[in-house]
Amino acid sequence: METVNRLLDSIKDVGRDAVRGGYSRAVYTTPELDLRQWFIEQAQQRGLDVEADRNGITWAWWGKPRDGALVTGSHLDSVPGGGAFDGPLGVASALAAVDLLKSRGVEPRRSLAVTVFPEEEGSRFGVACLGSRLLTGAIDVDKARNLRDADGNTFADVAQANGLDPRHVGPDTAALARIGDFVELHVEQGRGLGDQGPAIAVGSSILGHGRWKLSVGGQGNHAGTTLMADRADPMVAAAQIVVAVRDTAAKQPDARATVGRLTPVPGGTNVIASRVDLWLDARHPDDAVTAQLIEAIYGAAREIAAGEGCTVSLTEESYSNTVHFDPALSRRIGELLPGAPVLATGAGHDAGVLAGHVPSAMLFVRNPSGISHSPEEYVADEDASAGAVALADVLEGLL
Ligand code: GLV
Ligand code: MN
Ligand code: MN
């Protein structure tokens, strides 16, 4: 029997990022593929039957693959320079929970599967939860096939190179029917669990969130020969747009808006850029308010761009409505974990995408600082262990 801490320890060197710090485990890169292999081996050591579906989701079955199974799992990909726990904690806890259930002599009344979803972070192809979106039909299949990574490779080509047939990616009602209930354990990504008291919470909802691309066009030119008065520099407009994003969101209670990625084209120290692409992540509990926020940001961006002699366009790349987890399933989980607080989250998860189709719920494990998407993300060993035990208790109660 393996503890969740030992399982996490066994992958602690996979995908370390010497430049950014933390881990960079983008989908279908060597570290993420190594982690998939690790998962397959761990599942097989436990006697689970492993299969990959046509969207690249890995399923490890305890019992025959059957409709209505109890499914738990998370993801193994990361943001660039991410922490050790976002994703892998849920996968390692699921494996540890299987060990606990077996050591308790639990005889499952229905099949149990541990799943690993690809591209949860959207850090390579830009759309978060790509695996669960494809599975559920939450993304147009052609749009998904044509998503490109930073090097211009399409998702279709990369998927094909990794054994998926891009003609067959997309909604999979048979695979979805296998999920009777879905429970995802995840590191908490805020400070919702204090230093004292329970280390595990039950999830209630996920904030509506989306991603937009702003492209600011200007006049590419020479940094030395172009007089300051003669410039149409999209970088100068982009800098002001970043501030406008912050200021617009700050005026809207409960809104969050971030520009975490910005690419000047062509990107040279002595080159005035001809274009700057900015990616905007915006979130709010009310989808109508998010729409107004984006309109206000785009209005401000147009004004700023015009003031610099530039143009700007806005494209929505993905959107997920606010999700409330299944009340009956969450209530049952609350009964199985007496005293566990109930927490909402501002982070997106595959459980949120699945929630529109099958009863879904989440458990969160304490992260004392609340820091996540950063190398400083942290879970104490004893809290990780408590999380695996809580997951085992929940699975045992639901099986
Ligand atoms: C995923 O972690 C997200 O919330 O973007
Ligand atoms: Mn994340
Ligand atoms: Mn995650």
Tab-separated table of C-alpha atoms and ligand atoms in Angstrom:
chain	number	residue	atom	x	y	z
A	1	MET	CA	0.000	0.000	0.000
A	2	GLU	CA	1.352	3.415	-1.062
A	3	THR	CA	0.669	6.672	0.673
A	4	VAL	CA	-0.245	9.700	-1.394
A	5	ASN	CA	2.954	11.365	-0.172
A	6	ARG	CA	5.129	8.528	-1.435
A	7	LEU	CA	3.326	8.574	-4.775
A	8	LEU	CA	3.899	12.309	-5.149
A	9	ASP	CA	7.500	11.872	-4.059
A	10	SER	CA	8.031	9.356	-6.861
A	11	ILE	CA	7.214	12.029	-9.496
A	12	LYS	CA	8.877	14.994	-7.820
A	13	ASP	CA	11.624	15.233	-10.458
A	14	VAL	CA	9.390	14.874	-13.527
A	15	GLY	CA	9.092	18.103	-15.494
A	16	ARG	CA	10.968	20.395	-13.154
A	17	ASP	CA	11.494	23.729	-14.874
A	18	ALA	CA	15.003	25.023	-14.244
A	19	VAL	CA	14.206	28.413	-15.795
A	20	ARG	CA	10.771	29.252	-14.387
A	21	GLY	CA	10.984	27.169	-11.218
A	22	GLY	CA	8.313	24.629	-10.314
A	23	TYR	CA	7.010	22.274	-12.984
A	24	SER	CA	6.210	22.633	-16.677
A	25	ARG	CA	4.265	19.595	-17.771
A	26	ALA	CA	2.367	20.696	-20.866
A	27	VAL	CA	0.128	18.139	-22.537
A	28	TYR	CA	1.924	15.728	-24.895
A	29	THR	CA	5.384	16.937	-23.878
A	30	THR	CA	7.890	14.451	-22.466
A	31	PRO	CA	7.171	15.191	-18.783
A	32	GLU	CA	3.415	14.841	-19.212
A	33	LEU	CA	3.830	11.634	-21.222
A	34	ASP	CA	6.209	10.320	-18.543
A	35	LEU	CA	3.560	11.044	-15.922
A	36	ARG	CA	0.922	9.224	-17.980
A	37	GLN	CA	3.255	6.231	-18.145
A	38	TRP	CA	3.799	6.477	-14.390
A	39	PHE	CA	0.028	6.485	-13.893
A	40	ILE	CA	-0.462	3.457	-16.161
A	41	GLU	CA	2.207	1.506	-14.275
A	42	GLN	CA	0.769	2.483	-10.887
A	43	ALA	CA	-2.729	1.481	-12.008
A	44	GLN	CA	-1.510	-1.850	-13.392
A	45	GLN	CA	0.399	-2.582	-10.177
A	46	ARG	CA	-2.973	-2.269	-8.447
A	47	GLY	CA	-4.600	-4.711	-10.859
A	48	LEU	CA	-6.621	-1.968	-12.563
A	49	ASP	CA	-7.377	-2.335	-16.295
A	50	VAL	CA	-6.092	0.693	-18.173
A	51	GLU	CA	-7.561	2.044	-21.404
A	52	ALA	CA	-7.264	5.300	-23.314
A	53	ASP	CA	-10.399	6.646	-24.931
A	54	ARG	CA	-10.575	8.446	-28.263
A	55	ASN	CA	-10.076	11.855	-26.607
A	56	GLY	CA	-6.875	10.831	-24.858
A	57	ILE	CA	-8.483	10.424	-21.434
A	58	THR	CA	-6.923	7.553	-19.474
A	59	TRP	CA	-9.281	5.273	-17.512
A	60	ALA	CA	-8.073	2.735	-14.937
A	61	TRP	CA	-10.834	0.313	-14.007
A	62	TRP	CA	-11.435	-1.563	-10.798
A	63	GLY	CA	-14.130	-3.916	-12.034
A	64	LYS	CA	-15.517	-4.133	-15.565
A	65	PRO	CA	-15.985	-0.893	-17.526
A	66	ARG	CA	-19.727	-0.419	-17.064
A	67	ASP	CA	-22.245	2.395	-17.318
A	68	GLY	CA	-22.952	4.252	-14.100
A	69	ALA	CA	-19.523	3.691	-12.537
A	70	LEU	CA	-18.093	5.794	-9.763
A	71	VAL	CA	-15.270	7.827	-11.286
A	72	THR	CA	-12.547	9.856	-9.608
A	73	GLY	CA	-9.446	11.533	-10.969
A	74	SER	CA	-7.852	14.758	-12.075
A	75	HIS	CA	-5.043	15.811	-14.436
A	76	LEU	CA	-1.268	15.537	-14.747
A	77	ASP	CA	-0.514	18.504	-17.030
A	78	SER	CA	0.506	21.817	-15.467
A	79	VAL	CA	0.668	25.518	-16.153
A	80	PRO	CA	4.167	26.769	-17.071
A	81	GLY	CA	6.181	26.870	-13.844
A	82	GLY	CA	3.321	25.432	-11.791
A	83	GLY	CA	3.241	23.720	-8.423
A	84	ALA	CA	3.517	20.059	-7.531
A	85	PHE	CA	-0.091	19.521	-6.456
A	86	ASP	CA	-2.496	21.090	-8.993
A	87	GLY	CA	-3.695	17.923	-10.740
A	88	PRO	CA	-1.260	15.260	-9.478
A	89	LEU	CA	-2.657	15.490	-5.929
A	90	GLY	CA	-6.050	14.310	-7.216
A	91	VAL	CA	-4.544	11.491	-9.286
A	92	ALA	CA	-2.183	10.283	-6.539
A	93	SER	CA	-4.960	10.530	-3.935
A	94	ALA	CA	-7.225	8.418	-6.155
A	95	LEU	CA	-4.545	5.701	-6.388
A	96	ALA	CA	-3.931	5.876	-2.620
A	97	ALA	CA	-7.695	5.724	-2.017
A	98	VAL	CA	-7.912	2.519	-4.091
A	99	ASP	CA	-5.192	1.055	-1.833
A	100	LEU	CA	-7.108	2.131	1.264
A	101	LEU	CA	-10.362	0.627	-0.012
A	102	LYS	CA	-8.616	-2.648	-0.784
A	103	SER	CA	-6.942	-2.700	2.648
A	104	ARG	CA	-10.378	-2.137	4.194
A	105	GLY	CA	-11.670	-5.157	2.276
A	106	VAL	CA	-14.256	-3.064	0.416
A	107	GLU	CA	-16.112	-5.054	-2.243
A	108	PRO	CA	-17.327	-2.480	-4.780
A	109	ARG	CA	-21.034	-2.778	-5.622
A	110	ARG	CA	-20.359	-0.904	-8.851
A	111	SER	CA	-17.220	-0.391	-10.941
A	112	LEU	CA	-14.769	2.318	-10.005
A	113	ALA	CA	-12.522	4.138	-12.464
A	114	VAL	CA	-9.611	6.490	-11.902
A	115	THR	CA	-9.286	8.937	-14.791
A	116	VAL	CA	-6.599	11.306	-16.020
A	117	PHE	CA	-7.824	14.181	-18.199
A	118	PRO	CA	-5.437	15.747	-20.742
A	119	GLU	CA	-4.818	19.498	-21.188
A	120	GLU	CA	-6.787	20.591	-18.117
A	121	GLU	CA	-4.762	23.788	-17.906
A	122	GLY	CA	-4.952	24.703	-21.578
A	123	SER	CA	-1.328	25.739	-21.285
A	124	ARG	CA	-0.348	24.248	-24.641
A	125	PHE	CA	-3.411	24.641	-26.904
A	126	GLY	CA	-5.098	27.539	-25.108
A	127	VAL	CA	-8.409	25.917	-24.133
A	128	ALA	CA	-8.608	24.624	-20.569
A	129	CYS	CA	-10.193	21.228	-19.844
A	130	LEU	CA	-9.808	20.247	-23.499
A	131	GLY	CA	-10.190	16.496	-22.779
A	132	SER	CA	-13.439	16.833	-20.837
A	133	ARG	CA	-14.742	19.459	-23.292
A	134	LEU	CA	-14.167	17.066	-26.189
A	135	LEU	CA	-15.749	14.183	-24.264
A	136	THR	CA	-18.886	16.187	-23.468
A	137	GLY	CA	-19.150	18.136	-26.728
A	138	ALA	CA	-18.416	21.433	-24.980
A	139	ILE	CA	-16.031	22.424	-27.768
A	140	ASP	CA	-16.594	22.296	-31.508
A	141	VAL	CA	-14.497	19.414	-32.806
A	142	ASP	CA	-13.063	21.323	-35.785
A	143	LYS	CA	-12.132	24.208	-33.523
A	144	ALA	CA	-10.347	21.749	-31.229
A	145	ARG	CA	-8.512	20.041	-34.085
A	146	ASN	CA	-7.261	23.413	-35.332
A	147	LEU	CA	-6.050	24.775	-31.994
A	148	ARG	CA	-2.352	25.611	-32.264
A	149	ASP	CA	0.446	25.564	-29.736
A	150	ALA	CA	3.087	28.313	-29.517
A	151	ASP	CA	5.151	26.572	-32.225
A	152	GLY	CA	2.217	26.457	-34.642
A	153	ASN	CA	1.523	22.714	-34.302
A	154	THR	CA	-2.172	21.873	-34.474
A	155	PHE	CA	-3.854	19.807	-31.784
A	156	ALA	CA	-4.830	17.347	-34.529
A	157	ASP	CA	-1.197	16.800	-35.555
A	158	VAL	CA	0.098	16.540	-32.008
A	159	ALA	CA	-2.719	14.191	-31.007
A	160	GLN	CA	-2.017	12.006	-34.064
A	161	ALA	CA	1.691	11.873	-33.253
A	162	ASN	CA	0.661	10.591	-29.820
A	163	GLY	CA	-1.566	7.785	-30.984
A	164	LEU	CA	-4.965	9.513	-31.185
A	165	ASP	CA	-6.918	9.539	-34.417
A	166	PRO	CA	-7.966	13.191	-34.816
A	167	ARG	CA	-10.935	12.105	-36.948
A	168	HIS	CA	-12.374	10.357	-33.906
A	169	VAL	CA	-11.912	12.992	-31.218
A	170	GLY	CA	-15.125	14.585	-29.978
A	171	PRO	CA	-18.336	13.831	-28.080
A	172	ASP	CA	-18.330	10.293	-26.709
A	173	THR	CA	-21.723	9.442	-25.256
A	174	ALA	CA	-20.650	5.848	-24.535
A	175	ALA	CA	-17.691	6.996	-22.419
A	176	LEU	CA	-19.795	9.634	-20.699
A	177	ALA	CA	-22.453	7.036	-19.829
A	178	ARG	CA	-19.773	5.157	-17.907
A	179	ILE	CA	-19.688	8.009	-15.382
A	180	GLY	CA	-22.446	7.543	-12.808
A	181	ASP	CA	-20.867	10.015	-10.388
A	182	PHE	CA	-17.627	11.971	-10.675
A	183	VAL	CA	-15.595	13.145	-7.685
A	184	GLU	CA	-12.394	15.160	-8.179
A	185	LEU	CA	-10.025	15.837	-5.292
A	186	HIS	CA	-7.904	18.958	-5.802
A	187	VAL	CA	-5.519	21.194	-3.935
A	188	GLU	CA	-7.385	24.259	-2.592
A	189	GLN	CA	-6.343	27.306	-4.572
A	190	GLY	CA	-7.361	29.944	-2.059
A	191	ARG	CA	-7.179	30.379	1.688
A	192	GLY	CA	-10.591	28.846	2.360
A	193	LEU	CA	-9.238	26.331	4.879
A	194	GLY	CA	-7.539	27.931	7.880
A	195	ASP	CA	-4.554	26.584	9.772
A	196	GLN	CA	-6.855	25.254	12.463
A	197	GLY	CA	-9.772	22.956	11.823
A	198	PRO	CA	-10.535	20.575	8.992
A	199	ALA	CA	-8.012	20.135	6.183
A	200	ILE	CA	-10.633	18.978	3.664
A	201	ALA	CA	-13.594	20.860	2.210
A	202	VAL	CA	-16.456	19.907	-0.087
A	203	GLY	CA	-16.741	22.027	-3.243
A	204	SER	CA	-19.931	23.973	-3.919
A	205	SER	CA	-19.371	25.927	-7.142
A	206	ILE	CA	-16.913	27.118	-9.782
A	207	LEU	CA	-16.798	30.738	-10.853
A	208	GLY	CA	-17.751	31.382	-14.491
A	209	HIS	CA	-14.588	31.993	-16.463
A	210	GLY	CA	-13.307	32.523	-19.955
A	211	ARG	CA	-10.333	33.402	-22.121
A	212	TRP	CA	-10.126	36.074	-24.791
A	213	LYS	CA	-7.344	37.115	-27.148
A	214	LEU	CA	-6.713	40.799	-27.810
A	215	SER	CA	-4.541	41.515	-30.861
A	216	VAL	CA	-3.108	45.024	-31.007
A	217	GLY	CA	-1.839	46.006	-34.462
A	218	GLY	CA	0.673	48.807	-35.104
A	219	GLN	CA	3.549	49.702	-37.389
A	220	GLY	CA	6.624	47.507	-37.088
A	221	ASN	CA	9.723	49.663	-37.371
A	222	HIS	CA	13.307	50.383	-36.359
A	223	ALA	CA	13.942	51.240	-32.685
A	224	GLY	CA	16.783	53.618	-33.533
A	225	THR	CA	15.549	55.493	-36.563
A	226	THR	CA	11.853	55.988	-35.774
A	227	LEU	CA	11.218	59.244	-33.938
A	228	MET	CA	9.039	58.934	-30.854
A	229	ALA	CA	6.400	61.149	-32.475
A	230	ASP	CA	6.246	58.928	-35.571
A	231	ARG	CA	5.426	55.637	-33.872
A	232	ALA	CA	2.349	53.416	-33.808
A	233	ASP	CA	3.747	51.058	-31.183
A	234	PRO	CA	1.338	48.276	-30.160
A	235	MET	CA	3.470	47.483	-27.107
A	236	VAL	CA	2.733	50.911	-25.653
A	237	ALA	CA	-0.987	50.357	-26.281
A	238	ALA	CA	-0.786	46.841	-24.816
A	239	ALA	CA	0.821	48.159	-21.626
A	240	GLN	CA	-2.077	50.580	-21.137
A	241	ILE	CA	-4.604	47.856	-21.936
A	242	VAL	CA	-3.135	45.664	-19.184
A	243	VAL	CA	-3.704	48.493	-16.707
A	244	ALA	CA	-7.237	49.049	-18.061
A	245	VAL	CA	-8.010	45.346	-17.534
A	246	ARG	CA	-6.966	45.621	-13.899
A	247	ASP	CA	-8.833	48.900	-13.343
A	248	THR	CA	-12.049	47.764	-15.060
A	249	ALA	CA	-12.186	44.518	-13.065
A	250	ALA	CA	-11.306	46.291	-9.808
A	251	LYS	CA	-14.482	48.406	-10.146
A	252	GLN	CA	-16.698	45.313	-10.463
A	253	PRO	CA	-17.324	43.482	-7.172
A	254	ASP	CA	-16.337	39.783	-7.342
A	255	ALA	CA	-14.710	40.159	-10.783
A	256	ARG	CA	-11.214	38.885	-11.581
A	257	ALA	CA	-9.362	39.716	-14.766
A	258	THR	CA	-5.787	38.901	-15.658
A	259	VAL	CA	-3.367	39.303	-18.522
A	260	GLY	CA	-0.876	36.534	-17.823
A	261	ARG	CA	0.543	36.176	-21.316
A	262	LEU	CA	1.552	38.727	-23.901
A	263	THR	CA	3.472	38.117	-27.125
A	264	PRO	CA	5.062	40.881	-29.182
A	265	VAL	CA	5.478	40.054	-32.874
A	266	PRO	CA	8.196	39.735	-34.061
A	267	GLY	CA	9.730	40.328	-30.605
A	268	GLY	CA	13.183	41.908	-30.861
A	269	THR	CA	14.895	44.331	-28.473
A	270	ASN	CA	15.628	46.811	-31.286
A	271	VAL	CA	12.315	46.270	-33.079
A	272	ILE	CA	9.098	48.245	-32.617
A	273	ALA	CA	6.550	45.425	-32.686
A	274	SER	CA	4.045	45.231	-35.514
A	275	ARG	CA	1.552	43.347	-33.334
A	276	VAL	CA	1.090	42.387	-29.712
A	277	ASP	CA	-1.204	39.550	-28.687
A	278	LEU	CA	-2.538	39.569	-25.117
A	279	TRP	CA	-4.543	36.798	-23.524
A	280	LEU	CA	-7.209	37.855	-21.064
A	281	ASP	CA	-8.626	35.556	-18.371
A	282	ALA	CA	-11.802	36.994	-16.819
A	283	ARG	CA	-14.106	35.520	-14.169
A	284	HIS	CA	-17.310	36.491	-12.370
A	285	PRO	CA	-20.183	34.517	-10.807
A	286	ASP	CA	-22.760	36.191	-13.069
A	287	ASP	CA	-22.265	35.425	-16.763
A	288	ALA	CA	-24.089	38.639	-17.781
A	289	VAL	CA	-21.668	40.676	-15.675
A	290	THR	CA	-18.715	38.890	-17.296
A	291	ALA	CA	-20.104	39.849	-20.716
A	292	GLN	CA	-20.393	43.511	-19.596
A	293	LEU	CA	-16.877	43.390	-18.185
A	294	ILE	CA	-15.463	42.124	-21.470
A	295	GLU	CA	-17.394	44.794	-23.389
A	296	ALA	CA	-16.009	47.491	-21.068
A	297	ILE	CA	-12.455	46.164	-21.431
A	298	TYR	CA	-12.785	46.005	-25.209
A	299	GLY	CA	-14.156	49.566	-25.286
A	300	ALA	CA	-11.213	50.804	-23.233
A	301	ALA	CA	-8.787	48.836	-25.426
A	302	ARG	CA	-10.208	50.375	-28.619
A	303	GLU	CA	-9.824	53.874	-27.183
A	304	ILE	CA	-6.263	53.190	-26.016
A	305	ALA	CA	-5.273	51.614	-29.336
A	306	ALA	CA	-6.694	54.542	-31.329
A	307	GLY	CA	-4.779	56.974	-29.106
A	308	GLU	CA	-1.545	55.203	-30.090
A	309	GLY	CA	-2.405	55.007	-33.794
A	310	CYS	CA	-3.040	51.271	-33.450
A	311	THR	CA	-5.969	48.878	-33.961
A	312	VAL	CA	-7.278	46.138	-31.675
A	313	SER	CA	-9.449	43.053	-32.164
A	314	LEU	CA	-10.973	40.726	-29.578
A	315	THR	CA	-11.673	36.984	-29.970
A	316	GLU	CA	-13.308	34.701	-27.416
A	317	GLU	CA	-11.276	31.492	-27.095
A	318	SER	CA	-13.342	29.654	-24.479
A	319	TYR	CA	-16.063	30.241	-21.920
A	320	SER	CA	-17.434	28.215	-19.017
A	321	ASN	CA	-20.572	29.258	-17.141
A	322	THR	CA	-20.673	29.328	-13.375
A	323	VAL	CA	-21.204	25.756	-12.194
A	324	HIS	CA	-22.955	24.539	-9.037
A	325	PHE	CA	-22.014	20.988	-8.157
A	326	ASP	CA	-24.719	18.352	-7.873
A	327	PRO	CA	-26.627	19.153	-4.654
A	328	ALA	CA	-27.601	15.544	-3.834
A	329	LEU	CA	-24.098	14.177	-4.425
A	330	SER	CA	-22.478	17.022	-2.496
A	331	ARG	CA	-24.951	16.549	0.393
A	332	ARG	CA	-24.147	12.835	0.513
A	333	ILE	CA	-20.420	13.631	0.516
A	334	GLY	CA	-21.016	16.115	3.351
A	335	GLU	CA	-22.638	13.288	5.355
A	336	LEU	CA	-19.640	11.051	4.646
A	337	LEU	CA	-17.241	13.807	5.780
A	338	PRO	CA	-18.938	15.264	8.843
A	339	GLY	CA	-17.606	18.693	9.766
A	340	ALA	CA	-16.056	19.370	6.344
A	341	PRO	CA	-16.684	22.985	5.347
A	342	VAL	CA	-18.255	23.825	2.001
A	343	LEU	CA	-16.138	25.978	-0.318
A	344	ALA	CA	-16.634	27.706	-3.645
A	345	THR	CA	-13.651	28.037	-5.984
A	346	GLY	CA	-12.485	30.536	-8.556
A	347	ALA	CA	-10.499	27.873	-10.428
A	348	GLY	CA	-11.737	25.797	-13.343
A	349	HIS	CA	-11.752	21.982	-13.259
A	350	ASP	CA	-12.768	19.014	-15.397
A	351	ALA	CA	-15.380	18.321	-12.692
A	352	GLY	CA	-16.968	21.636	-13.702
A	353	VAL	CA	-17.200	20.623	-17.357
A	354	LEU	CA	-18.591	17.191	-16.441
A	355	ALA	CA	-21.114	18.747	-14.029
A	356	GLY	CA	-23.357	19.751	-16.934
A	357	HIS	CA	-23.751	16.069	-17.875
A	358	VAL	CA	-23.258	13.813	-14.836
A	359	PRO	CA	-23.503	14.309	-11.069
A	360	SER	CA	-20.134	15.796	-10.116
A	361	ALA	CA	-18.521	16.974	-6.914
A	362	MET	CA	-15.151	18.078	-5.584
A	363	LEU	CA	-13.021	17.812	-2.467
A	364	PHE	CA	-10.406	20.443	-1.669
A	365	VAL	CA	-7.268	19.862	0.395
A	366	ARG	CA	-5.822	22.680	2.485
A	367	ASN	CA	-3.154	24.892	0.938
A	368	PRO	CA	-2.069	27.171	3.806
A	369	SER	CA	-1.014	30.187	1.731
A	370	GLY	CA	-3.656	29.676	-0.955
A	371	ILE	CA	-0.914	30.201	-3.566
A	372	SER	CA	-1.364	28.103	-6.703
A	373	HIS	CA	-0.204	28.180	-10.345
A	374	SER	CA	3.165	28.934	-8.764
A	375	PRO	CA	6.094	26.860	-7.506
A	376	GLU	CA	5.071	27.983	-3.996
A	377	GLU	CA	1.856	25.948	-4.031
A	378	TYR	CA	2.007	23.724	-0.958
A	379	VAL	CA	0.171	20.911	0.821
A	380	ALA	CA	1.481	19.469	4.097
A	381	ASP	CA	2.054	15.704	4.097
A	382	GLU	CA	-0.501	15.167	6.850
A	383	ASP	CA	-3.145	17.130	4.922
A	384	ALA	CA	-2.449	15.160	1.731
A	385	SER	CA	-2.874	11.956	3.759
A	386	ALA	CA	-6.103	13.274	5.262
A	387	GLY	CA	-7.283	14.045	1.723
A	388	ALA	CA	-6.634	10.493	0.518
A	389	VAL	CA	-8.475	9.081	3.541
A	390	ALA	CA	-11.381	11.490	2.934
A	391	LEU	CA	-11.528	10.458	-0.723
A	392	ALA	CA	-11.475	6.775	0.288
A	393	ASP	CA	-14.304	7.425	2.796
A	394	VAL	CA	-16.329	9.176	0.100
A	395	LEU	CA	-15.713	6.468	-2.510
A	396	GLU	CA	-16.543	3.723	-0.012
A	397	GLY	CA	-19.786	5.458	0.862
A	398	LEU	CA	-20.744	5.931	-2.788
A	399	LEU	CA	-19.639	2.562	-4.174
B	1	GLV	C1	-7.323	26.212	-14.065
B	1	GLV	O1	-6.616	25.929	-13.111
B	1	GLV	C2	-7.934	27.517	-14.147
B	1	GLV	O2	-8.704	27.873	-13.233
B	1	GLV	O3	-7.648	28.236	-15.085
B	2	MN	MN	-4.612	24.775	-12.463
B	3	MN	MN	-6.147	21.651	-11.621
